[in-house]
Amino acid sequence: MDFLVAGLSNVFTFESLLAVLIGTLIGIIMGALPGVGPALAIALTLPFTFGMAPETSLILLGSIFSGSVYGGSISAILINTPGTPGNAATSFDGYPMTRKGEGGIALGISAMSSAIGGIISILVLSFFSPLLANIAVHFGAAEQCMLGLLGLSVVSLAADNDFLKGWISAGLGLMLSMVGFDLVTGEERFTFGWDYLYDGLQFIPLMVGLFAITQVLTLAQMKGTISGPGHVSGGFLKGALSALKYRITLIRSALIGVMFGTVPALGLDAAAFFAYITEKRSAKKEAKSFGKGLHRAVVAPEAANNAVVGGSLIPTLALGIPGSAATAVLLGGLIIVGITPGSKLFTEQAGMVGTFFVAMLFAQIAFLLMGLLFARPISKIVTLPNEILLSGILILATAGSFAIRNSLMDVIVCLTFGVIGYIFIKTNFNIVCFVLAFLLGPIIETGFQRALVVSGGSYSIFFTRPISLVLFVLVVLMILYGVIRSRKKDNNVDSSLNM
Amino acid sequence: MHISIPKNSPLMFSIILFISVVSMVFMTTQYNSEARLLPQLVGGTLSILLLVDIVKQMKATKKGETQKSKTVLHPGFEKVLIAMPVYIVLVSILGFLLASAILIFGLPVWLGKREKTPIIVLGSIIWVVVFVMFDVILNVPFPQGILG
């Protein structure tokens, strides 16, 4: 742990603390913009760091990374438009809280949960990096496929209201995730000869459409403001303290985030959805109140998505394998300032690594303080008349979708999926299951095909490797549990109708 | 005239999905064996699930458990549905910034917001924020339009 002590002395300077504050602020603003996200935020700041001292540059990049993941929750909570895909699950209960006039409280819960999730993940990163890096080494293609399937099997729990439609939604998400060039064989699938579809449907325009444009269509049918005739509470501090009541949720969700972060490609979104659904399962009596503005339902995804940050840095730093676009860009930045990933990192470059870790710890505290200062003015956004707000969301969603690849087609996809999302809601299909399957689809398929290549076409690879086998058994159990639960529920409904 | 949702719209939507998925499964026959394996597996399973859903809904309709009458949509919904494609056309003709200005000031008025001051003040703030963040800071090359 000597590297943390060395890092502390580097961060405790005026210049470094200023870099933490500026980096966190940039991260929060960028994260709150739909479609921008951590990868773009880090990439845009990278050129500015070239003239800086290596330590300052590291501090700035680490703070931007943490701040941007938290920033996405602000727009998710206040206007039901997640800034990053990782904040989509936060909007399920965060936005209903805003509608009840508790936007400030939701922001407080989100900031505190994100901070604690982030702190736990960085502590895990600091203490268990070498061990977790060893586990990640054993994750081959078969395990990646099974882990993706395990994530997908969560649909059994997420499709609470209609099991069948939940799985249909997931199936549709999987089918659409296969559009474009097959990642392993290069075969062109479901493109209809249309160039735009060669790279597949892009996740961010699709996600912005499903959440933001659906929200625009809903707002179009409501007069007044999101927060209703009531007032917008401040309540940030109250919310922040309220999050502390859910200690088990915080720790469990943070560990889910670290676990998902450690496995390349699983990422923020999958971790947040998994934590949300796990929380719903463990809530028992309160499970029915999920989606109606429950505090613990905001705590879980926010603690998880910020914990992914630390988890994702484990393979990035220990093995040089970035698990996401954000860590890939960050890795580039780290190499520029002289950090070489690998097993010797924690001994030969201890000071630099320590500086980076401590800066990220400070960033968690910084966004908590910034939330306290700016929550009230920010939450005023929900008092805007719906007619103006929906026009603003429409423009923001359009700009965010366009900014990913500078493509007007991405905007059209975003608007189209907005309408599809609205039809989904009206016909009882499940958007969460659809999104979860869409993002896990490529992970499952790539893992599946690569495993078959490795085994020479034999399916036994999925059942002869211990970790893969354990994951497979968990998948089967999870689906069986969902089926039994759904049947029980149907029987209960039938018996209550016959009474 | 207002758009209305027919009472059996969930059933119709499921049938449309079923036809689309079955067509996708047929398309996979042209792909190589590795590339078609998972789409066929997922598509086949999905077709069965959709068929079960359709049968379930038809039974419910027979029993009279479905919605009794069609739902008429709010006029604001129709206006936004029309505004979205019009906005895209405007973006390609006038460019993103001008088209967005028209949308942010025009759509609230069309939706029935009568007070001009909040539209002008708040609309200007939103437009400036989008312009500064995406155009100035992020340097996003927004479409300039044919006239731009």
XYZ file of N, CA and C in Angstrom, chain B:
444
model
N -59.060 15.962 -37.018
C -59.046 14.507 -36.893
C -57.918 14.072 -35.939
N -58.242 13.219 -34.982
C -57.222 12.769 -34.041
C -56.849 11.311 -34.290
N -55.560 11.004 -34.022
C -55.114 9.618 -34.161
C -55.706 8.814 -33.002
N -56.217 7.631 -33.315
C -56.721 6.786 -32.229
C -56.051 5.417 -32.300
N -55.898 4.803 -31.125
C -55.279 3.476 -31.076
C -56.409 2.443 -31.052
N -56.428 1.519 -32.045
C -57.492 0.502 -32.036
C -57.414 -0.346 -30.767
N -58.565 -0.908 -30.363
C -58.591 -1.647 -29.094
C -57.737 -2.926 -29.126
N -57.539 -3.482 -30.346
C -56.724 -4.709 -30.428
C -55.290 -4.418 -30.876
N -54.808 -3.203 -30.597
C -53.467 -2.816 -31.075
C -52.339 -3.710 -30.536
N -52.360 -4.172 -29.263
C -51.276 -5.061 -28.807
C -51.208 -6.339 -29.640
N -52.389 -6.869 -30.006
C -52.423 -8.082 -30.821
C -51.841 -7.806 -32.207
N -52.241 -6.662 -32.779
C -51.738 -6.294 -34.113
C -50.217 -6.120 -34.081
N -49.733 -5.497 -33.016
C -48.282 -5.264 -32.889
C -47.544 -6.601 -32.791
N -48.105 -7.534 -32.022
C -47.474 -8.848 -31.884
C -47.446 -9.585 -33.218
N -48.540 -9.447 -33.996
C -48.587 -10.115 -35.313
C -47.516 -9.510 -36.235
N -47.383 -8.169 -36.206
C -46.361 -7.510 -37.041
C -44.968 -8.008 -36.631
N -44.746 -8.102 -35.333
C -43.440 -8.578 -34.853
C -43.191 -10.014 -35.301
N -44.240 -10.841 -35.212
C -44.103 -12.249 -35.602
C -43.693 -12.364 -37.070
N -44.391 -11.597 -37.933
C -44.079 -11.652 -39.378
C -42.635 -11.172 -39.612
N -42.234 -10.093 -38.915
C -40.879 -9.551 -39.096
C -39.826 -10.582 -38.669
N -40.049 -11.206 -37.513
C -39.051 -12.160 -36.997
C -38.949 -13.382 -37.901
N -40.113 -13.898 -38.365
C -40.090 -15.067 -39.255
C -39.338 -14.715 -40.552
N -39.577 -13.493 -41.059
C -38.864 -13.064 -42.280
C -37.362 -13.025 -42.021
N -36.970 -12.544 -40.845
C -35.537 -12.473 -40.511
C -34.930 -13.881 -40.459
N -35.686 -14.818 -39.895
C -35.176 -16.201 -39.806
C -34.975 -16.769 -41.217
N -35.929 -16.483 -42.111
C -35.774 -16.956 -43.492
C -34.542 -16.334 -44.155
N -34.291 -15.061 -43.839
C -33.123 -14.382 -44.430
C -31.816 -15.064 -44.038
N -31.798 -15.648 -42.844
C -30.540 -16.229 -42.346
C -30.076 -17.443 -43.161
N -30.993 -18.022 -43.956
C -30.604 -19.205 -44.738
C -29.509 -18.861 -45.755
N -29.394 -17.551 -46.082
C -28.362 -17.147 -47.055
C -26.981 -16.995 -46.405
N -26.926 -16.984 -45.067
C -25.652 -16.731 -44.401
C -24.851 -18.027 -44.213
N -23.524 -17.868 -43.943
C -22.723 -19.075 -43.700
C -23.114 -19.717 -42.365
N -22.721 -20.965 -42.188
C -23.244 -21.747 -41.060
C -22.938 -21.124 -39.695
N -21.737 -20.529 -39.537
C -21.391 -19.926 -38.241
C -22.231 -18.674 -37.986
N -22.400 -17.865 -39.030
C -23.090 -16.584 -38.860
C -24.589 -16.744 -38.678
N -25.156 -17.877 -39.136
C -26.616 -18.018 -39.045
C -27.066 -18.799 -37.811
N -26.120 -19.448 -37.134
C -26.492 -20.323 -36.022
C -27.294 -19.592 -34.933
N -26.718 -18.530 -34.384
C -27.415 -17.840 -33.284
C -28.674 -17.097 -33.747
N -28.625 -16.375 -34.911
C -29.868 -15.712 -35.335
C -31.013 -16.712 -35.527
N -30.682 -17.918 -36.038
C -31.744 -18.916 -36.234
C -32.279 -19.428 -34.902
N -31.347 -19.642 -33.980
C -31.739 -20.134 -32.657
C -32.614 -19.095 -31.937
N -32.135 -17.849 -31.921
C -32.886 -16.786 -31.232
C -34.186 -16.497 -31.972
N -34.095 -16.376 -33.316
C -35.281 -16.057 -34.114
C -36.335 -17.144 -34.009
N -35.896 -18.424 -34.052
C -36.840 -19.537 -33.953
C -37.559 -19.520 -32.609
N -36.789 -19.359 -31.548
C -37.389 -19.322 -30.202
C -38.341 -18.136 -30.076
N -37.882 -16.998 -30.610
C -38.698 -15.780 -30.527
C -40.019 -15.950 -31.282
N -39.967 -16.610 -32.441
C -41.202 -16.831 -33.220
C -42.197 -17.651 -32.396
N -41.677 -18.684 -31.722
C -42.568 -19.529 -30.904
C -43.186 -18.699 -29.767
N -42.333 -17.909 -29.100
C -42.840 -17.083 -27.994
C -43.902 -16.091 -28.491
N -43.654 -15.504 -29.671
C -44.620 -14.542 -30.209
C -45.934 -15.239 -30.576
N -45.816 -16.460 -31.093
C -47.015 -17.219 -31.444
C -47.839 -17.508 -30.177
N -47.151 -17.896 -29.115
C -47.836 -18.151 -27.834
C -48.538 -16.878 -27.363
N -47.820 -15.747 -27.504
C -48.391 -14.458 -27.076
C -49.630 -14.115 -27.898
N -49.549 -14.354 -29.208
C -50.694 -14.044 -30.084
C -51.904 -14.903 -29.690
N -51.662 -16.209 -29.487
C -52.766 -17.112 -29.106
C -53.375 -16.660 -27.767
N -52.481 -16.299 -26.838
C -52.927 -15.838 -25.509
C -53.831 -14.597 -25.636
N -53.393 -13.671 -26.490
C -54.164 -12.432 -26.659
C -55.503 -12.702 -27.357
N -55.487 -13.622 -28.323
C -56.733 -13.944 -29.024
C -57.748 -14.557 -28.062
N -57.233 -15.430 -27.187
C -58.114 -16.049 -26.175
C -58.699 -14.986 -25.268
N -57.828 -14.037 -24.863
C -58.282 -12.965 -23.973
C -59.330 -12.102 -24.661
N -59.154 -11.871 -25.980
C -60.134 -11.071 -26.728
C -61.482 -11.795 -26.759
N -61.428 -13.122 -26.965
C -62.673 -13.910 -27.011
C -63.424 -13.842 -25.684
N -62.602 -13.896 -24.611
C -63.226 -13.865 -23.273
C -63.677 -12.464 -22.890
N -63.309 -11.471 -23.720
C -63.689 -10.086 -23.429
C -62.837 -9.441 -22.364
N -61.581 -9.965 -22.198
C -60.705 -9.402 -21.157
C -59.885 -8.219 -21.650
N -59.991 -7.898 -22.950
C -59.177 -6.790 -23.470
C -59.920 -5.466 -23.344
N -59.223 -4.407 -23.729
C -59.785 -3.061 -23.668
C -61.081 -2.989 -24.484
N -62.082 -2.313 -23.945
C -63.394 -2.294 -24.599
C -63.453 -1.340 -25.804
N -62.775 -0.184 -25.720
C -62.892 0.788 -26.810
C -61.523 1.294 -27.235
N -61.491 1.955 -28.388
C -60.219 2.477 -28.870
C -59.801 3.705 -28.054
N -58.472 3.975 -28.014
C -57.970 5.122 -27.249
C -57.654 6.256 -28.210
N -58.204 7.437 -27.928
C -57.898 8.602 -28.773
C -56.680 9.308 -28.173
N -55.683 9.547 -29.018
C -54.445 10.160 -28.511
C -54.591 11.661 -28.333
N -53.833 12.180 -27.411
C -53.816 13.609 -27.117
C -53.294 14.367 -28.344
N -53.887 15.546 -28.681
C -53.420 16.288 -29.857
C -51.931 16.647 -29.788
N -51.416 16.866 -28.563
C -50.000 17.208 -28.409
C -49.104 16.097 -28.923
N -49.546 14.862 -28.741
C -48.785 13.695 -29.188
C -48.677 13.696 -30.712
N -49.828 13.961 -31.357
C -49.829 13.995 -32.825
C -48.899 15.089 -33.345
N -48.959 16.234 -32.671
C -48.136 17.363 -33.132
C -46.648 17.042 -33.024
N -46.249 16.396 -31.922
C -44.825 16.039 -31.769
C -44.442 14.984 -32.800
N -45.363 14.037 -33.055
C -45.084 13.003 -34.072
C -44.860 13.630 -35.446
N -45.604 14.686 -35.727
C -45.427 15.380 -37.011
C -44.148 16.227 -36.970
N -43.908 16.873 -35.818
C -42.761 17.793 -35.703
C -41.423 17.071 -35.904
N -41.337 15.810 -35.466
C -40.045 15.104 -35.529
C -39.530 14.919 -36.961
N -40.333 14.345 -37.875
C -39.807 14.238 -39.254
C -39.615 15.601 -39.920
N -40.513 16.558 -39.584
C -40.375 17.905 -40.169
C -39.037 18.520 -39.729
N -38.684 18.280 -38.463
C -37.421 18.797 -37.906
C -36.230 18.207 -38.668
N -36.287 16.914 -38.934
C -35.176 16.259 -39.664
C -35.040 16.869 -41.067
N -36.196 17.091 -41.718
C -36.161 17.696 -43.056
C -35.569 19.104 -42.960
N -36.002 19.847 -41.942
C -35.492 21.218 -41.758
C -33.985 21.217 -41.494
N -33.520 20.211 -40.705
C -32.074 20.128 -40.420
C -31.303 19.953 -41.726
N -31.835 19.103 -42.618
C -31.092 18.900 -43.872
C -31.194 20.100 -44.813
N -32.217 20.922 -44.648
C -32.340 22.092 -45.540
C -31.667 23.334 -44.932
N -32.016 23.604 -43.665
C -31.548 24.860 -43.056
C -30.304 24.691 -42.182
N -29.952 23.462 -41.885
C -28.839 23.226 -40.971
C -29.366 22.999 -39.563
N -28.532 22.377 -38.711
C -28.988 21.978 -37.372
C -29.358 23.178 -36.494
N -28.507 24.198 -36.492
C -28.711 25.287 -35.534
C -29.976 26.090 -35.846
N -30.188 26.390 -37.118
C -31.381 27.157 -37.493
C -32.647 26.325 -37.287
N -32.589 25.064 -37.700
C -33.759 24.186 -37.537
C -34.091 24.013 -36.050
N -33.055 23.919 -35.215
C -33.286 23.756 -33.768
C -33.915 25.014 -33.187
N -33.480 26.171 -33.692
C -34.060 27.435 -33.206
C -35.544 27.476 -33.559
N -35.875 27.054 -34.771
C -37.288 27.046 -35.186
C -38.088 26.092 -34.302
N -37.492 24.919 -34.022
C -38.194 23.924 -33.202
C -38.413 24.434 -31.775
N -37.359 24.987 -31.198
C -37.460 25.372 -29.779
C -38.419 26.552 -29.566
N -38.523 27.428 -30.573
C -39.464 28.548 -30.422
C -40.843 28.220 -31.005
N -40.858 27.383 -32.035
C -42.122 27.106 -32.724
C -42.970 26.012 -32.091
N -42.317 24.925 -31.653
C -43.090 23.784 -31.142
C -43.919 24.121 -29.887
N -43.341 24.838 -28.899
C -44.169 25.185 -27.732
C -45.402 26.004 -28.112
N -45.260 26.908 -29.090
C -46.407 27.728 -29.515
C -47.451 26.821 -30.169
N -46.985 25.894 -31.014
C -47.905 24.980 -31.692
C -48.609 24.061 -30.688
N -47.893 23.754 -29.598
C -48.491 22.876 -28.585
C -49.457 23.630 -27.664
N -49.569 24.924 -27.876
C -50.573 25.687 -27.133
C -50.028 26.586 -26.046
N -48.691 26.707 -25.938
C -48.126 27.592 -24.918
C -48.311 29.026 -25.414
N -49.041 29.822 -24.649
C -49.371 31.159 -25.120
C -48.385 32.234 -24.644
N -47.793 32.046 -23.435
C -46.895 33.093 -22.905
C -45.608 33.120 -23.720
N -45.383 34.260 -24.363
C -44.221 34.356 -25.277
C -42.894 34.528 -24.524
N -42.928 35.270 -23.387
C -41.665 35.579 -22.692
C -40.909 34.315 -22.259
N -41.571 33.353 -21.542
C -40.797 32.161 -21.162
C -40.276 31.376 -22.363
N -41.055 31.376 -23.437
C -40.597 30.630 -24.626
C -39.317 31.272 -25.164
N -39.329 32.612 -25.254
C -38.157 33.298 -25.815
C -36.951 33.169 -24.875
N -37.182 33.428 -23.575
C -36.060 33.399 -22.622
C -35.505 31.980 -22.468
N -36.400 31.039 -22.108
C -35.926 29.664 -21.855
C -35.440 28.989 -23.138
N -36.156 29.250 -24.227
C -35.749 28.678 -25.520
C -34.349 29.160 -25.895
N -34.087 30.455 -25.680
C -32.762 31.002 -26.018
C -31.687 30.343 -25.156
N -31.998 30.175 -23.859
C -30.998 29.559 -22.952
C -30.677 28.135 -23.425
N -31.726 27.352 -23.700
C -31.510 25.955 -24.127
C -30.689 25.928 -25.420
N -31.061 26.794 -26.367
C -30.366 26.816 -27.657
C -28.889 27.180 -27.472
N -28.645 28.200 -26.621
C -27.255 28.635 -26.390
C -26.452 27.512 -25.714
N -27.073 26.820 -24.738
C -26.369 25.724 -24.049
C -25.983 24.634 -25.057
N -26.944 24.239 -25.897
C -26.656 23.205 -26.905
C -25.561 23.690 -27.856
N -25.670 24.947 -28.288
C -24.688 25.508 -29.223
C -23.287 25.530 -28.595
N -23.198 26.039 -27.364
C -21.878 26.162 -26.711
C -21.277 24.782 -26.448
N -22.091 23.875 -25.880
C -21.542 22.570 -25.508
C -21.141 21.736 -26.733
N -22.037 21.648 -27.693
C -21.769 20.736 -28.809
C -20.970 21.391 -29.938
N -21.320 22.636 -30.270
C -20.663 23.261 -31.421
C -19.325 23.881 -31.030
N -19.326 24.692 -29.964
C -18.104 25.425 -29.602
C -17.107 24.507 -28.882
N -17.562 23.833 -27.816
C -16.617 23.045 -27.007
C -16.301 21.692 -27.657
N -17.344 20.941 -28.032
C -17.098 19.603 -28.578
C -16.785 19.599 -30.079
N -16.968 20.777 -30.707
C -16.654 20.892 -32.144
C -17.390 19.886 -33.015
N -18.631 19.611 -32.678
C -19.409 18.664 -33.483
C -19.757 19.344 -34.824
N -19.391 18.724 -35.942
C -19.695 19.346 -37.234
C -21.159 19.155 -37.625
N -22.038 19.963 -37.039
C -23.473 19.813 -37.306
C -23.777 20.040 -38.785
N -24.844 19.409 -39.292
C -25.207 19.637 -40.694
C -25.476 21.130 -40.944
N -24.932 21.634 -42.046
C -25.129 23.054 -42.378
C -26.379 23.246 -43.235
N -26.883 22.163 -43.817
C -28.071 22.265 -44.659
C -27.725 22.714 -46.069
N -28.712 22.560 -46.956
C -28.482 22.938 -48.365
C -28.275 24.444 -48.450
N -29.013 25.173 -47.608
C -28.919 26.630 -47.662
C -27.766 27.170 -46.812
N -27.216 26.293 -45.948
C -26.149 26.743 -45.043
C -24.870 27.007 -45.797
